[in-house]
PDB file of C-alpha atoms in Angstrom:
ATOM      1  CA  UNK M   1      24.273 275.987 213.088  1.00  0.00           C
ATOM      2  CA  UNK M   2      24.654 274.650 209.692  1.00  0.00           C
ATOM      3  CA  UNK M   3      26.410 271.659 208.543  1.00  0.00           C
ATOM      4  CA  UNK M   4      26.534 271.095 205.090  1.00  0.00           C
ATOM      5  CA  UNK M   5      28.493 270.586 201.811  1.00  0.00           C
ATOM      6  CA  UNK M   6      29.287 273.279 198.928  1.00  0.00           C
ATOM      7  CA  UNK M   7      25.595 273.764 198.234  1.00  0.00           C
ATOM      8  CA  UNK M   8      25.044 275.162 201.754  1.00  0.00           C
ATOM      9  CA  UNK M   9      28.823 277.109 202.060  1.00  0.00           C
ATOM     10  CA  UNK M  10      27.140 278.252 198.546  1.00  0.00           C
ATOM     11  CA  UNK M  11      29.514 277.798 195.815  1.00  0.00           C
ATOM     12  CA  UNK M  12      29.194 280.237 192.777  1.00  0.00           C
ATOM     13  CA  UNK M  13      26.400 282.314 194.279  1.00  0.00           C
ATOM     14  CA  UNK M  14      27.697 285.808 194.778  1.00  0.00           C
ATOM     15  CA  UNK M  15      25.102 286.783 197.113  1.00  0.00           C
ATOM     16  CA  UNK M  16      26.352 283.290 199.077  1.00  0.00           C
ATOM     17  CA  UNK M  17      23.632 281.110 199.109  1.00  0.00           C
ATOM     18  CA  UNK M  18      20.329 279.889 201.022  1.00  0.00           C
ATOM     19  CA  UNK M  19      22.455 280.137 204.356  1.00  0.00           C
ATOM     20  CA  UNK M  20      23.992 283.060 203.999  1.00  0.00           C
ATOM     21  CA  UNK M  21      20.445 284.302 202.631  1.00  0.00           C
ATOM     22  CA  UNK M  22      18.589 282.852 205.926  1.00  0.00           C
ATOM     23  CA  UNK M  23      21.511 284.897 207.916  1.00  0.00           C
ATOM     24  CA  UNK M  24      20.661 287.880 206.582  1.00  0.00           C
ATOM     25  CA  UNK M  25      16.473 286.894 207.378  1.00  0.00           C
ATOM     26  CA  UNK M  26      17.586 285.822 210.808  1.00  0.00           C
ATOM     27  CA  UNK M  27      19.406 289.139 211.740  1.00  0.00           C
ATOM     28  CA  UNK M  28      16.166 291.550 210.388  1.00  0.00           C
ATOM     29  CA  UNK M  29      13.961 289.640 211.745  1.00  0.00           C
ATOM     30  CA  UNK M  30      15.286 288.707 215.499  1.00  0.00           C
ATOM     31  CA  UNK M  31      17.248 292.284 216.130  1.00  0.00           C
ATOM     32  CA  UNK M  32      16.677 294.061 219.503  1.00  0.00           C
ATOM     33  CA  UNK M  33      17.231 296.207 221.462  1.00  0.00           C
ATOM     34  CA  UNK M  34      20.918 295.567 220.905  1.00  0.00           C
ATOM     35  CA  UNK M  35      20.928 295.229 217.467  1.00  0.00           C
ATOM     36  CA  UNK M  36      22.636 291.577 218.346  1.00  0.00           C
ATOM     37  CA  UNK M  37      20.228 289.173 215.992  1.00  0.00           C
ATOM     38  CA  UNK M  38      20.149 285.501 215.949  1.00  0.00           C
ATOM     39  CA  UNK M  39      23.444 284.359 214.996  1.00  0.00           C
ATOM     40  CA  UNK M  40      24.075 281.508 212.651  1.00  0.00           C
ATOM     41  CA  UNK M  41      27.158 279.876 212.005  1.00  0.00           C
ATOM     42  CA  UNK M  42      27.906 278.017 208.572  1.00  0.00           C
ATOM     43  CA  UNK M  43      29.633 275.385 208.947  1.00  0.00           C
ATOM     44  CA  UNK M  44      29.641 273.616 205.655  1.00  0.00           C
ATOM     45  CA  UNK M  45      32.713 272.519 203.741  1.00  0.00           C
ATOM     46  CA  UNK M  46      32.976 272.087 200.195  1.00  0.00           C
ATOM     47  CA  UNK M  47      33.479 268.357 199.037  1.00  0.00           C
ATOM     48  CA  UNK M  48      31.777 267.001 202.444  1.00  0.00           C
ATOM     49  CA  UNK M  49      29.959 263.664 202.512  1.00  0.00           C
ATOM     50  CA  UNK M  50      28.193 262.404 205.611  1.00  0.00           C
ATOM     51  CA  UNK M  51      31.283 260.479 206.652  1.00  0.00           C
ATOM     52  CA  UNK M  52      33.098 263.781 206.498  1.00  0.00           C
ATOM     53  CA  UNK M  53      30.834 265.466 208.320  1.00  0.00           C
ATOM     54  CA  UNK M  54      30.491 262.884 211.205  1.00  0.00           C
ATOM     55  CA  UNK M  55      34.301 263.378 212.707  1.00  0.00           C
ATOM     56  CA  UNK M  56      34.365 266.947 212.551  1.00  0.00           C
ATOM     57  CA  UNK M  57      30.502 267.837 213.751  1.00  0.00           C
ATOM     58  CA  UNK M  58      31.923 267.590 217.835  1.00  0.00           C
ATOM     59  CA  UNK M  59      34.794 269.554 217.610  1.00  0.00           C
ATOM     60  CA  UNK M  60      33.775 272.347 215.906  1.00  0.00           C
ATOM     61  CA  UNK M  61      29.912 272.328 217.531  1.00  0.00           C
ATOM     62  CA  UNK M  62      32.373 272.367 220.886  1.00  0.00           C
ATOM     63  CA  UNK M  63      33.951 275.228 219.809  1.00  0.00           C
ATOM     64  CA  UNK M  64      30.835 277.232 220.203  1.00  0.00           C
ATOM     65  CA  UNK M  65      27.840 278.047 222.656  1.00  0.00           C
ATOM     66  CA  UNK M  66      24.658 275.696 222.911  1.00  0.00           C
ATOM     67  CA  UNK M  67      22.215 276.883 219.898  1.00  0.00           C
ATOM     68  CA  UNK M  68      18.691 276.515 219.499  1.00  0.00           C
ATOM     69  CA  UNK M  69      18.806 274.901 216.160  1.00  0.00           C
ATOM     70  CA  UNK M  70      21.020 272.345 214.201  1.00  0.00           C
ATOM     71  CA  UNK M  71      20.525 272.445 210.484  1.00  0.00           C
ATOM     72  CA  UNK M  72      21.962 269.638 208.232  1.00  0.00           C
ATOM     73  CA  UNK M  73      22.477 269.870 204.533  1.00  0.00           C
ATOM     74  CA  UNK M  74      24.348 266.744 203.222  1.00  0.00           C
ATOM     75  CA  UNK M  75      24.263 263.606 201.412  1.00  0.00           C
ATOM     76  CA  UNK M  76      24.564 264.694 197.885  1.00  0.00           C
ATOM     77  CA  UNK M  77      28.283 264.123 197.753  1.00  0.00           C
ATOM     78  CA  UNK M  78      27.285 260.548 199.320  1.00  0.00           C
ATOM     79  CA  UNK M  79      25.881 259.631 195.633  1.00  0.00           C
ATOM     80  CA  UNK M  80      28.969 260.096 193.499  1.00  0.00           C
ATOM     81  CA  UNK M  81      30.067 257.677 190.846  1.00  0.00           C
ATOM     82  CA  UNK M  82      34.094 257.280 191.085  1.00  0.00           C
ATOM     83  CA  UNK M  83      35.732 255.681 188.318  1.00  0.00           C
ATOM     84  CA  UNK M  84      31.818 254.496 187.865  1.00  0.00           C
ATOM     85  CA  UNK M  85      31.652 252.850 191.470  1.00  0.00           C
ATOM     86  CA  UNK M  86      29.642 254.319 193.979  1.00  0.00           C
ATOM     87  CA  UNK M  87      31.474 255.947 197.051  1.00  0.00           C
ATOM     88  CA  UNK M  88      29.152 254.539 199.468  1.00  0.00           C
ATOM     89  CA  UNK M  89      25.627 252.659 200.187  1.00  0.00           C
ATOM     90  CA  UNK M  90      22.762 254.413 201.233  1.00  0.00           C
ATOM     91  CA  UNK M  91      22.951 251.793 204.492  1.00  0.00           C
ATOM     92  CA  UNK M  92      25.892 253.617 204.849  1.00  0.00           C
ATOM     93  CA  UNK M  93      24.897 256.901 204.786  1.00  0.00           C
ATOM     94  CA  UNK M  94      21.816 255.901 206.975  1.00  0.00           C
ATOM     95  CA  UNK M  95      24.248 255.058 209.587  1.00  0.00           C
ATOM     96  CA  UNK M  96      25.991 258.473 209.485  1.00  0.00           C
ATOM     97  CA  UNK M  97      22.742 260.262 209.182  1.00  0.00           C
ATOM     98  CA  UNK M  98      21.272 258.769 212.716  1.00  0.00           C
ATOM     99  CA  UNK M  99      24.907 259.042 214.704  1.00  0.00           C
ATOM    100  CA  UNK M 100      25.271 262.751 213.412  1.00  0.00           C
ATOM    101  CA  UNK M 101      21.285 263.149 214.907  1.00  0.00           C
ATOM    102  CA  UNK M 102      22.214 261.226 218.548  1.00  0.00           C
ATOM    103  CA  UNK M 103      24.939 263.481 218.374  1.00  0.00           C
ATOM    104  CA  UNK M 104      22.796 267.019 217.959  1.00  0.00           C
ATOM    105  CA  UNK M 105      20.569 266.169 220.476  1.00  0.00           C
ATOM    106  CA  UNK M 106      22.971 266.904 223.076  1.00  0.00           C
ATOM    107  CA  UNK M 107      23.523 270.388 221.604  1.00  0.00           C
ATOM    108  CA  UNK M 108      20.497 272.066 220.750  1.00  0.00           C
ATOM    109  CA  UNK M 109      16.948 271.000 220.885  1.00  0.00           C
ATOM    110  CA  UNK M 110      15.508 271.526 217.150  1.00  0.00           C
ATOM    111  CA  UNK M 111      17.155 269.751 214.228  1.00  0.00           C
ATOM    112  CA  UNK M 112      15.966 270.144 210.768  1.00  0.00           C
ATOM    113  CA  UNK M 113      17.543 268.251 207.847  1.00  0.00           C
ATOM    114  CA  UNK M 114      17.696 269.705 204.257  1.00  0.00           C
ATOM    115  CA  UNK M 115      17.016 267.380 201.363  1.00  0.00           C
ATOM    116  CA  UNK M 116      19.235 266.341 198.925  1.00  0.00           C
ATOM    117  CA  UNK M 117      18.722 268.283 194.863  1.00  0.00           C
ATOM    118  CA  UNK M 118      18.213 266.847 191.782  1.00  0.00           C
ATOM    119  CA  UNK M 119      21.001 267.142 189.272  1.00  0.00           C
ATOM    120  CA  UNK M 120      21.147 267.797 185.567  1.00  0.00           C
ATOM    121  CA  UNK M 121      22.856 264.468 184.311  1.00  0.00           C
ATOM    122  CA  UNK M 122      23.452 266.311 181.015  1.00  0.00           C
ATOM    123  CA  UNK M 123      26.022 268.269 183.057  1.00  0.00           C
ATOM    124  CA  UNK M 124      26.911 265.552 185.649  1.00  0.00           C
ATOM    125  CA  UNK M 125      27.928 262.645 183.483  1.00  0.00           C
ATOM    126  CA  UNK M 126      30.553 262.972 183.624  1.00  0.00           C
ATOM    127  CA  UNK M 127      31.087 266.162 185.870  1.00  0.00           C
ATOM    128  CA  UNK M 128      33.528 267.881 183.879  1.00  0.00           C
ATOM    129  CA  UNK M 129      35.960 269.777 185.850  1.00  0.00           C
ATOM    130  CA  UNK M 130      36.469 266.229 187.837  1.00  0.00           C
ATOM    131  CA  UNK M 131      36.259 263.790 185.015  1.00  0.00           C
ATOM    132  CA  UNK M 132      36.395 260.321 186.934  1.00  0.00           C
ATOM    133  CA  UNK M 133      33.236 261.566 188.839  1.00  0.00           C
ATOM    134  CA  UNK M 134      29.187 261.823 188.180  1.00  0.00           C
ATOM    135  CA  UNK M 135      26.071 262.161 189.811  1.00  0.00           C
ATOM    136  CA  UNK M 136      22.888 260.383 188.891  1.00  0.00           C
ATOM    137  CA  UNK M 137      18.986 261.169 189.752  1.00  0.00           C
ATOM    138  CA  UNK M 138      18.069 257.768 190.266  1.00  0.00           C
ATOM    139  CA  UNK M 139      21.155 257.172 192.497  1.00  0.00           C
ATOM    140  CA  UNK M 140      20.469 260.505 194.296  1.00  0.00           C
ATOM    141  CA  UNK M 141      16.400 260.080 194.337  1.00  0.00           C
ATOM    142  CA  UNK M 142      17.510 256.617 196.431  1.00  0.00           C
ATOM    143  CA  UNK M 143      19.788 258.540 198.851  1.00  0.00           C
ATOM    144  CA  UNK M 144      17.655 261.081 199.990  1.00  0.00           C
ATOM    145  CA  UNK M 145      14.443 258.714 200.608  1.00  0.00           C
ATOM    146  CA  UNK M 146      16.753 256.393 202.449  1.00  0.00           C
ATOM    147  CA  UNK M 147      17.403 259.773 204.362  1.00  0.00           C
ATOM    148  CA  UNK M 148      14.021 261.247 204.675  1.00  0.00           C
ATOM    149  CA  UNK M 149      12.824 257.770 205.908  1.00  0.00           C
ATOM    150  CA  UNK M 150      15.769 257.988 208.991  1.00  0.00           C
ATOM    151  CA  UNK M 151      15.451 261.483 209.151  1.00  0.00           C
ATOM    152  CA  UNK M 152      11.121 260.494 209.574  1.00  0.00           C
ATOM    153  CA  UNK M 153      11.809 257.751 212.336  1.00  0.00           C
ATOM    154  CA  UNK M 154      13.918 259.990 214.686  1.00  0.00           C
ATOM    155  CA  UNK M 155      10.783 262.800 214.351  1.00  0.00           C
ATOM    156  CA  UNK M 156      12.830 265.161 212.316  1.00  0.00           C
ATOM    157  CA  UNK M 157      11.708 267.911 210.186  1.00  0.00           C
ATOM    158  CA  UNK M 158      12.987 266.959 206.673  1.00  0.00           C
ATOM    159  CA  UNK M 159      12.922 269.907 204.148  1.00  0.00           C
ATOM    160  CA  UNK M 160      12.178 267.668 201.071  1.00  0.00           C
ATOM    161  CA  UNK M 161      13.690 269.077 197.825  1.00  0.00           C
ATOM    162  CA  UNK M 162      14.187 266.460 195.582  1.00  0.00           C
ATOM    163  CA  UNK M 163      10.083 265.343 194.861  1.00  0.00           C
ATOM    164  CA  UNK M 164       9.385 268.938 195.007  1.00  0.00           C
ATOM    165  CA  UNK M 165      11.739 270.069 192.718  1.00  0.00           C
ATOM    166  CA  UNK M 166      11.457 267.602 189.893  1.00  0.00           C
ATOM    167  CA  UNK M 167       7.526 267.470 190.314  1.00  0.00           C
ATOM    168  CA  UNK M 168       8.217 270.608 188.917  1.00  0.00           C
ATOM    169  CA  UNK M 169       9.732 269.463 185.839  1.00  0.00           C
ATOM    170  CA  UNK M 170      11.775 272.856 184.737  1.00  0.00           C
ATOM    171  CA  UNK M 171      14.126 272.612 188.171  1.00  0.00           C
ATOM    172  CA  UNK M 172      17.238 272.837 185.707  1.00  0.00           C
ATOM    173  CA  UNK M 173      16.979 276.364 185.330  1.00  0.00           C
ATOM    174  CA  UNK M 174      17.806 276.173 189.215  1.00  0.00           C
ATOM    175  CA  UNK M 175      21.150 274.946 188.861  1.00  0.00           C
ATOM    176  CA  UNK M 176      24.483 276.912 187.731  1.00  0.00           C
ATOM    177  CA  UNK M 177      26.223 274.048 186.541  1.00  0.00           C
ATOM    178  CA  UNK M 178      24.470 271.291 186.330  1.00  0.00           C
ATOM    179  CA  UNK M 179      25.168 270.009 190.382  1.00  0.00           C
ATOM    180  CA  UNK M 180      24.930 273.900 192.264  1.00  0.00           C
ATOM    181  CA  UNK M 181      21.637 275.916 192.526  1.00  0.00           C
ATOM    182  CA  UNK M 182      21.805 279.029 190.950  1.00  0.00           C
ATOM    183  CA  UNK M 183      20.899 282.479 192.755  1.00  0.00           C
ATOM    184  CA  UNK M 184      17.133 281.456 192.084  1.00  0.00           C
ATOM    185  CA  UNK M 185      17.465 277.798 193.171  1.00  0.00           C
ATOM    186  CA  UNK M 186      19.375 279.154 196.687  1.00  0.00           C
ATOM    187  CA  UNK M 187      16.304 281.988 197.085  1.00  0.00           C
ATOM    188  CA  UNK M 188      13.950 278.762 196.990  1.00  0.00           C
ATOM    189  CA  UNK M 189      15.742 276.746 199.184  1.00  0.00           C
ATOM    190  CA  UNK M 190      15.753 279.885 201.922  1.00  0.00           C
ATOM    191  CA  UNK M 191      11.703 280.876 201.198  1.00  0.00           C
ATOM    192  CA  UNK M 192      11.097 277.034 202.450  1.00  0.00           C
ATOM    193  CA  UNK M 193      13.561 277.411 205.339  1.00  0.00           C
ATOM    194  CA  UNK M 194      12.442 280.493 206.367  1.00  0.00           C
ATOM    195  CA  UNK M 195       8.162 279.430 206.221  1.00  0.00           C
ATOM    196  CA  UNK M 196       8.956 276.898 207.817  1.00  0.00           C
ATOM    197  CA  UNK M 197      10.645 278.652 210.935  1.00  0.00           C
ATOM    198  CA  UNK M 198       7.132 280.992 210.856  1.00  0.00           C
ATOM    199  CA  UNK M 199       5.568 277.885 212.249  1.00  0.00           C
ATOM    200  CA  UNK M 200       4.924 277.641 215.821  1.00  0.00           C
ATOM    201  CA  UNK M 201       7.317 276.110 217.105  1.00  0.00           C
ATOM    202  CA  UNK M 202       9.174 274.651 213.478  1.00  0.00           C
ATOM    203  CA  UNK M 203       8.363 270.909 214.696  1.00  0.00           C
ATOM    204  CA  UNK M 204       6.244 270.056 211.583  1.00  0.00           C
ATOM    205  CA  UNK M 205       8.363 268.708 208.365  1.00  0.00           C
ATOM    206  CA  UNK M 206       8.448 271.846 206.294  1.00  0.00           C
TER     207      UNK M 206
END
């Protein structure tokens, strides 16, 4: 299962981003005898912030059988600038971020949480198809250590993104428009997912 915002449903990537791009690795890799696969449902929602996600995550992981893996892929919408206020703390988000874990736990027995993406502020300052809105790296950079570190103390494998991507220093050719990874940015995302379910037994932060 993954829960996530419009990076993970994989808005503006025609090939549908990294999860539709680990559903595809899943199925060729885990077919049998029945040609069944691993199935993987996205459930990601464009827009979604933690707080979002923490209502909806029982109902709809309710409407489906027990899985062996819960994937989250949120916070990034947590670090938006409204009318130049922030829309929440990263106490805050801390607090969704261990409920929606307590909350996993009784559904499947690996978690893995995906790590938040820098942005290119050139493109995000104001974002410009929502005008009262932007995203900052230092605001975001705070976010997703405040999540790695919760993420860290409930022994969950944190795919960090962030560090590695602007260690890199050219990450911008990633992104489509400035907040979205581009077909190249998703591919990355789903080469770490994917070594990192190679391990034995994916417990190790990937």
């Amino acid at each position: 299962f993954i829960f996530g915002d419009s990076i993970a449903y994989g808005a503006w990537d025609p090939a549908g981003g990294w999860v539709e791009r680990l559903r595809q690795w899943l199925f060729m890799t885990t077919r049998g005898e029945y040609n069944l696969g691993t199935f993987l449902y996205n459930l990601s929602i464009v827009g979604d912030t933690t707080a979002d996600l923490l209502p909806r995550f029982p109902t709809e992981i309710a409407a489906r059988q027990h899985g062996d893996l819960i994937v989250f892929a949120a916070g990034i919408n947590d670090t938006q600038y409204v009318n130049g206020r922030p829309i929440a703390t990263p106490a805050d988000v801390c607090t969704n971020v261990r409920a929606l874990i307590q909350r996993a736990r009784a559904w499947a027995p690996r978690l893995c949480w995906v790590g938040l993406t820098p942005v290119d502020e050139a493109r995000t300052t104001p974002i410009p198809w929502m005008p009262d809105r932007a995203y900052r790296n230092a605001t975001i950079a705070v976010v997703d250590a405040a999540i790695k570190q919760t993420v860290a103390d409930a022994s969950i494998p944190y795919l960090d993104l962030f560090q590695a991507w602007t260690t890199e220093g050219a990450y911008r050719h990633l992104l489509h428009d400035g907040i979205h990874p581009n077909a190249a940015g998703h591919a990355q995302i789903c080469a770490r997912l994917t070594a990192w379910l190679h391990q034995p037994g994916s417990g190790a932060s990937p």
